[in-house]
mmCIF file of C-alpha atoms in Angstrom:
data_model
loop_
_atom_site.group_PDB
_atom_site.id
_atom_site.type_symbol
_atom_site.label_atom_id
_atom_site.label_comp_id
_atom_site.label_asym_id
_atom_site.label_seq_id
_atom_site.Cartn_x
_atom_site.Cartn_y
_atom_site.Cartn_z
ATOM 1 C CA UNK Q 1 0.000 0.000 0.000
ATOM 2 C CA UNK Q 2 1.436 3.264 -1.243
ATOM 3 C CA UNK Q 3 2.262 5.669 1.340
ATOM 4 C CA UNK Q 4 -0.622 8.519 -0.103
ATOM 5 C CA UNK Q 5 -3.123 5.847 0.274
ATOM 6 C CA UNK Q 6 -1.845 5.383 4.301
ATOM 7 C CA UNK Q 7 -2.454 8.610 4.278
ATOM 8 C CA UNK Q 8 -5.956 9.037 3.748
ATOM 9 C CA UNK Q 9 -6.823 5.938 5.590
ATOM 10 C CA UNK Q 10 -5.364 7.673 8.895
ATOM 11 C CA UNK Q 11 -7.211 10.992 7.728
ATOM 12 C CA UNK Q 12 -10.652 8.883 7.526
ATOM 13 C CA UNK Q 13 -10.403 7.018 10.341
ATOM 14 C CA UNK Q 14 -9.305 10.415 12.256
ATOM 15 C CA UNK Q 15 -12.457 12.344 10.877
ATOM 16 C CA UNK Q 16 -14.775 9.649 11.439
ATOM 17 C CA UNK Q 17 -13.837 9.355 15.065
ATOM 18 C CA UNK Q 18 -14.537 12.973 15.530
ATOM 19 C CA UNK Q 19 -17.420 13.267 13.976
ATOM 20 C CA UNK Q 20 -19.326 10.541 15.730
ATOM 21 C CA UNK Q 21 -17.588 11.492 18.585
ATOM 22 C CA UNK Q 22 -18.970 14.749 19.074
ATOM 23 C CA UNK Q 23 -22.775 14.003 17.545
ATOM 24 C CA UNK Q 24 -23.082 11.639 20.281
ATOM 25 C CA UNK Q 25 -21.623 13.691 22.947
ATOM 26 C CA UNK Q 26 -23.917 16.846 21.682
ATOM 27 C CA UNK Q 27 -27.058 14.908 21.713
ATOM 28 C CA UNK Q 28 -26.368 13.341 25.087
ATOM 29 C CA UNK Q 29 -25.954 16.572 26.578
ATOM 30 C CA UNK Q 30 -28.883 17.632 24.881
ATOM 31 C CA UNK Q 31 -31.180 14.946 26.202
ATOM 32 C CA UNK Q 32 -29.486 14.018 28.944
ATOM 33 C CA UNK Q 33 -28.102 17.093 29.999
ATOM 34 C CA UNK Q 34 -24.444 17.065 31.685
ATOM 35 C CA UNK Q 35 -22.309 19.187 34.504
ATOM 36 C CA UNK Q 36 -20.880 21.861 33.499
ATOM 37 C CA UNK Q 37 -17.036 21.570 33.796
ATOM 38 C CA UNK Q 38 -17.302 25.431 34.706
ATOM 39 C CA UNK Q 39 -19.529 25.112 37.461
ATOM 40 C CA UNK Q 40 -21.737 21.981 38.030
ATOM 41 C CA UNK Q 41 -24.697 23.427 36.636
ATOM 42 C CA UNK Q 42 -26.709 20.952 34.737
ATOM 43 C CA UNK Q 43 -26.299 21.953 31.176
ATOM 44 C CA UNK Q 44 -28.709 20.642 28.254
ATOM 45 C CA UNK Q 45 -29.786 23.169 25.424
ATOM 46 C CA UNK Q 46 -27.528 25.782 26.859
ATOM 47 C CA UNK Q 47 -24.721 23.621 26.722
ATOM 48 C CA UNK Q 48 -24.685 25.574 22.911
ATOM 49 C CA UNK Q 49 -23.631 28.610 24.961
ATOM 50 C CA UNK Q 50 -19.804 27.085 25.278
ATOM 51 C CA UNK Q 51 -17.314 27.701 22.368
ATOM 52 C CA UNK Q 52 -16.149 24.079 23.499
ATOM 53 C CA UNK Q 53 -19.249 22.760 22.218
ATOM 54 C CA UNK Q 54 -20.003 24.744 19.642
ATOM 55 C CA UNK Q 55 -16.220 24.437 18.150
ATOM 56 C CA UNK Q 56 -16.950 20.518 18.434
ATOM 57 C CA UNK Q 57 -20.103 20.060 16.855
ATOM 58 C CA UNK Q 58 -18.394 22.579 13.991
ATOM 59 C CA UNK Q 59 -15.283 20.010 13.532
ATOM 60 C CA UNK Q 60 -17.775 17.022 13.673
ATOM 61 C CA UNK Q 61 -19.657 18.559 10.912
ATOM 62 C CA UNK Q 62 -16.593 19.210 8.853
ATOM 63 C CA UNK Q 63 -15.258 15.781 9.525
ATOM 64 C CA UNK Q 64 -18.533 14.282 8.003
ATOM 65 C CA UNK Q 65 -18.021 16.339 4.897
ATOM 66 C CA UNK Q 66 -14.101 15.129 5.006
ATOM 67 C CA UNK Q 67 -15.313 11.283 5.232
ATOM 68 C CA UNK Q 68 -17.497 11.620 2.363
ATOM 69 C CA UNK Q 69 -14.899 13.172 0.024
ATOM 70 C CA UNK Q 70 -11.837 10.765 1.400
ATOM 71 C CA UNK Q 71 -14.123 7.855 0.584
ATOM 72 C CA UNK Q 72 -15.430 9.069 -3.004
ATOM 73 C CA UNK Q 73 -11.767 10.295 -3.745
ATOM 74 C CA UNK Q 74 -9.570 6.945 -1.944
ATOM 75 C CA UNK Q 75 -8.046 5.745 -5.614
ATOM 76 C CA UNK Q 76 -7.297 8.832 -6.908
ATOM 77 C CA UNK Q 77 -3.632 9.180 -7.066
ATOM 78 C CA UNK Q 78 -2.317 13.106 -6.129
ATOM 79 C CA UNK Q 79 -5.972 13.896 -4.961
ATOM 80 C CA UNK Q 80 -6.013 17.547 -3.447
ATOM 81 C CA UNK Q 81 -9.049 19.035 -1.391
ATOM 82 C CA UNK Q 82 -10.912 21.530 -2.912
ATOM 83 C CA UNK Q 83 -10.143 24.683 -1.456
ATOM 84 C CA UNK Q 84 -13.399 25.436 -0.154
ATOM 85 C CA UNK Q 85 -13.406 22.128 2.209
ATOM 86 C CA UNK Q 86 -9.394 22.831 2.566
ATOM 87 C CA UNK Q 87 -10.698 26.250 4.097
ATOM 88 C CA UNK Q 88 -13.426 24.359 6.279
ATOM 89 C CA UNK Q 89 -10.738 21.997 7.659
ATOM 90 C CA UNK Q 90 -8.325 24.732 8.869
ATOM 91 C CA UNK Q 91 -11.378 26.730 10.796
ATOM 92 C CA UNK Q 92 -12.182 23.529 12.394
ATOM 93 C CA UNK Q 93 -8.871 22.445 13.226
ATOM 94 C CA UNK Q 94 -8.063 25.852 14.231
ATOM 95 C CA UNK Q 95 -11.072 26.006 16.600
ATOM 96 C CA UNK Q 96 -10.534 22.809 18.278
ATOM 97 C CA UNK Q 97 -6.709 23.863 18.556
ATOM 98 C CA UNK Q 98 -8.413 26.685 20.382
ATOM 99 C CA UNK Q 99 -10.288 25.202 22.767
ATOM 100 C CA UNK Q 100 -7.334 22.541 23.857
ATOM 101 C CA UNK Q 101 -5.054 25.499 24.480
ATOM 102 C CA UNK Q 102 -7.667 27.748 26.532
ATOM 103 C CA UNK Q 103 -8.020 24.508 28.618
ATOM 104 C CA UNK Q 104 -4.465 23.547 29.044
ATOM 105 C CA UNK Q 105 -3.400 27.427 29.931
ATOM 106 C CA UNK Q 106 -6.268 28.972 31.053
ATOM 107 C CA UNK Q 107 -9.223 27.537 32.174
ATOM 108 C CA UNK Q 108 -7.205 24.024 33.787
ATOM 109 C CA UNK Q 109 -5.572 25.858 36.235
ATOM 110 C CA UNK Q 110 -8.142 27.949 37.077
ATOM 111 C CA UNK Q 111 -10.925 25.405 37.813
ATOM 112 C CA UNK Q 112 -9.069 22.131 37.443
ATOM 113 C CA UNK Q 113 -7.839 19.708 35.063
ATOM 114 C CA UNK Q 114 -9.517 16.899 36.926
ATOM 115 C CA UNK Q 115 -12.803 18.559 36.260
ATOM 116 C CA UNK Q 116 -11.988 20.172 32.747
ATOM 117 C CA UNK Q 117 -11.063 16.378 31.371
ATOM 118 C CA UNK Q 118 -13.616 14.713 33.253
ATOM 119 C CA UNK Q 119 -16.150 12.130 30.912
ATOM 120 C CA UNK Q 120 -17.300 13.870 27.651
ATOM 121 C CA UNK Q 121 -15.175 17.043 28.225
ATOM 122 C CA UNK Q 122 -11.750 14.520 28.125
ATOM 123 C CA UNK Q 123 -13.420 14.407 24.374
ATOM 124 C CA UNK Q 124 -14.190 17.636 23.890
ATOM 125 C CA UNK Q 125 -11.185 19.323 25.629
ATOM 126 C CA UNK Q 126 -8.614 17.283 24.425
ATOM 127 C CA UNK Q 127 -9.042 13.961 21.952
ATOM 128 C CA UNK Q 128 -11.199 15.198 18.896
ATOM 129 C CA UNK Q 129 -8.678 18.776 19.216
ATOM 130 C CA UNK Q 130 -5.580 16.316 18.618
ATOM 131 C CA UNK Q 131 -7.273 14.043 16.553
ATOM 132 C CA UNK Q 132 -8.510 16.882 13.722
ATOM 133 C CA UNK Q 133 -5.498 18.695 13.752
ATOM 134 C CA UNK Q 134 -3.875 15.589 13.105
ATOM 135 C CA UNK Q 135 -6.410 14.358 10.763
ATOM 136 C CA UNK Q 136 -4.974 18.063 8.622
ATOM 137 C CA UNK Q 137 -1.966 17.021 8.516
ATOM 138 C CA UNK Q 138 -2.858 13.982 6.907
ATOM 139 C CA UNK Q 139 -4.635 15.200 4.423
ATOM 140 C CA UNK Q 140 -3.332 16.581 1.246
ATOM 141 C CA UNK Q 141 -4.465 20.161 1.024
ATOM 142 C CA UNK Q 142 -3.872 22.608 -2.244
ATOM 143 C CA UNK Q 143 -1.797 26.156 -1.770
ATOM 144 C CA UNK Q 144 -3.115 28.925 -0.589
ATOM 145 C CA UNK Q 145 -2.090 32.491 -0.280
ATOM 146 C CA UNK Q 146 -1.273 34.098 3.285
ATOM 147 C CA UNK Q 147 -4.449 36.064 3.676
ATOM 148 C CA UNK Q 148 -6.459 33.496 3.675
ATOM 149 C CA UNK Q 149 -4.808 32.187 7.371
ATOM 150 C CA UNK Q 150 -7.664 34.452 8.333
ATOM 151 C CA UNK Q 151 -9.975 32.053 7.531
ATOM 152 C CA UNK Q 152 -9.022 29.761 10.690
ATOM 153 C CA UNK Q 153 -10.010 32.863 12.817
ATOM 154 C CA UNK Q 154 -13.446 33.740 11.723
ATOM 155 C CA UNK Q 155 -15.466 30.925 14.191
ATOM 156 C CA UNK Q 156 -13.708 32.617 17.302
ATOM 157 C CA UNK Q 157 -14.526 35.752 15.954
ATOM 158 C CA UNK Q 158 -17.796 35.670 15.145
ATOM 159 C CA UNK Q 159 -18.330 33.682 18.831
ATOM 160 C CA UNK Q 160 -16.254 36.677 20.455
ATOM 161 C CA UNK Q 161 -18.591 39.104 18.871
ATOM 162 C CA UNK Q 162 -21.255 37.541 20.680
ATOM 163 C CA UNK Q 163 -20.016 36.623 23.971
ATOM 164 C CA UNK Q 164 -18.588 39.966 24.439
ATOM 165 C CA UNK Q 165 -22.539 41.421 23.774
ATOM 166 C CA UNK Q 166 -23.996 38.663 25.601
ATOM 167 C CA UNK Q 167 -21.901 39.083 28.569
ATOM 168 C CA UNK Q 168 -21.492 43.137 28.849
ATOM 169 C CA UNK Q 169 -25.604 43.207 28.452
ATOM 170 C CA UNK Q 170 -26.495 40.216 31.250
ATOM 171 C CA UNK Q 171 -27.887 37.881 29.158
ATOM 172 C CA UNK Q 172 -25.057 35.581 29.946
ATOM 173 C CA UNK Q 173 -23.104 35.105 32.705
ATOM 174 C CA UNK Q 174 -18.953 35.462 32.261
ATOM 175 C CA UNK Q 175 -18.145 31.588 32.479
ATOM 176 C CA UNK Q 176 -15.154 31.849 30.496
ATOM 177 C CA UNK Q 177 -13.988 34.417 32.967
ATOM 178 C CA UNK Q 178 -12.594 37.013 30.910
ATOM 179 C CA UNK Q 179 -14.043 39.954 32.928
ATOM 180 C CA UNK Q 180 -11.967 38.671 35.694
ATOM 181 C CA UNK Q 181 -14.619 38.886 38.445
ATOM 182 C CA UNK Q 182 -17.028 41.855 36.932
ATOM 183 C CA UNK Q 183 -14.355 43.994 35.411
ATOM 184 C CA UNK Q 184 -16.049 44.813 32.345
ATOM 185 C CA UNK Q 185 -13.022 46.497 30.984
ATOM 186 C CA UNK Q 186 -11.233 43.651 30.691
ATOM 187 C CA UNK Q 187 -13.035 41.992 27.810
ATOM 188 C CA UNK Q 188 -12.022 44.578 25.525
ATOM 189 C CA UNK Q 189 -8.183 43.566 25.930
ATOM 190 C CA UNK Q 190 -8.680 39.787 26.476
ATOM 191 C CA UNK Q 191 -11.188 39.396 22.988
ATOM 192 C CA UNK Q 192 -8.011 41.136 20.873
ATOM 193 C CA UNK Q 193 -5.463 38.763 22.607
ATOM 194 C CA UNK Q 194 -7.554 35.613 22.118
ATOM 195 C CA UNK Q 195 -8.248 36.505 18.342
ATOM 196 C CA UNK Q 196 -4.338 36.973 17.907
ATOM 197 C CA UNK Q 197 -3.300 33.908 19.199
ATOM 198 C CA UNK Q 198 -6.280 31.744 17.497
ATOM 199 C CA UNK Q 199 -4.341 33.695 13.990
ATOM 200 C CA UNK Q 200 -1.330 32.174 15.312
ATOM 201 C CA UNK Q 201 -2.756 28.487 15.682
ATOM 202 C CA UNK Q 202 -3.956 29.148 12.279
ATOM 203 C CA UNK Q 203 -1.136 30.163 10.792
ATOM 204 C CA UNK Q 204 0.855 27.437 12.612
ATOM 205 C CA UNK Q 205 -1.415 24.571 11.345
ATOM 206 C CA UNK Q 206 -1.681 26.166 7.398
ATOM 207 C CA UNK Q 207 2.204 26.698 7.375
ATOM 208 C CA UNK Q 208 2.787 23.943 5.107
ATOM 209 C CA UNK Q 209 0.274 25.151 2.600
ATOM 210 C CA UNK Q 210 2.205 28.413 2.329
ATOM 211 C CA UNK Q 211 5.771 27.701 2.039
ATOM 212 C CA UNK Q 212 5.422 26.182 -1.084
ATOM 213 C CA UNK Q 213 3.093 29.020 -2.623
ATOM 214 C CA UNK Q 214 4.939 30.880 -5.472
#
């Protein structure tokens, strides 16, 4: 077996894991409802509130997509994503990249690793991140220019937009923590920092795609 077709095997397998993965995690929160990792509240619909799950069920969707074209496209030799799924990869990979890090640096040793990794969240938190990254990396994806890095960045963004409104109005509480106890200032210098280093994740997991681009 060539080493292409290895390849996109490991890619598939990766993607398919993910995407059931987090459709069965979503719809057991759903129905079932689950603790929030934040705070113990029982979570079911607004469990959609959390970038975690919203990044998740994002990738998962993605990943189906990813399946369906790895399957179709398995024996053809030098196959290349289009660029739109190519672009739909990287903002899920990017997000998921995302959410590991905030966990790992910032939320973990705030509230606890025990509790941020506990049951679904060890999923959410941690495996399908790894795994779709990964699953990008395995996957042969065409050139692109530098702008489009940007690309990765637009799911935070458009999350940040609302949080920030959602938050500074009272319509949701700051879970995330990024008023720092009611300092409503803060937002407006944490939302700029966040959105810098998710162009950073971006640009570190598309850097292959550009050094090659003429």
């Amino acid at each position: 077996m060539k080493k292409e077709q290895v390849f996109k095997i490991i890619a598939l397998v990766l993607n398919l894991f993910v995407f059931i993965s987090g459709q069965i995690i979503l719809w057991r929160m759903l129905i079932l409802g689950t603790a929030s990792p934040m705070d113990g509240k029982k979570l079911h619909y607004d469990c959609l509130e959390f970038f975690t799950t919203l990044s998740n069920v994002w990738a998962s969707l993605v990943a189906a997509v990813l399946v369906v074209f790895a399957i179709i496209n398995f024996k053809k030799e030098g196959y290349t994503l289009p660029r739109w799924l190519s672009f739909l990869h990287l903002s899920a990979a990017t997000s998921l990249a995302l959410t590991a890090l905030t966990v790992l640096l910032f939320l973990g040793p705030r509230s606890g690793f025990d509790l941020m990794y506990k049951e679904d969240m060890f999923f959410y938190h941690l495996l399908n991140p790894i795994l779709i990254v990964a699953s990008y990396f395995f996957t042969k994806h065409p050139h692109y220019k530098f702008r489009f890095v940007l690309i990765g960045v637009i799911p935070m963004a458009i999350y940040g937009i609302f949080y920030a409104s959602f938050v500074l109005s009272g319509v949701w509480n700051d879970f995330y923590g990024f008023t720092f106890g009611g300092q409503d200032w803060a937002i407006a210098l944490v939302l700029p920092i966040m959105l810098c280093v998710t162009y950073l994740i971006s640009l570190g997991i598309s850097i292959k795609n550009l050094r090659k681009q003429k």
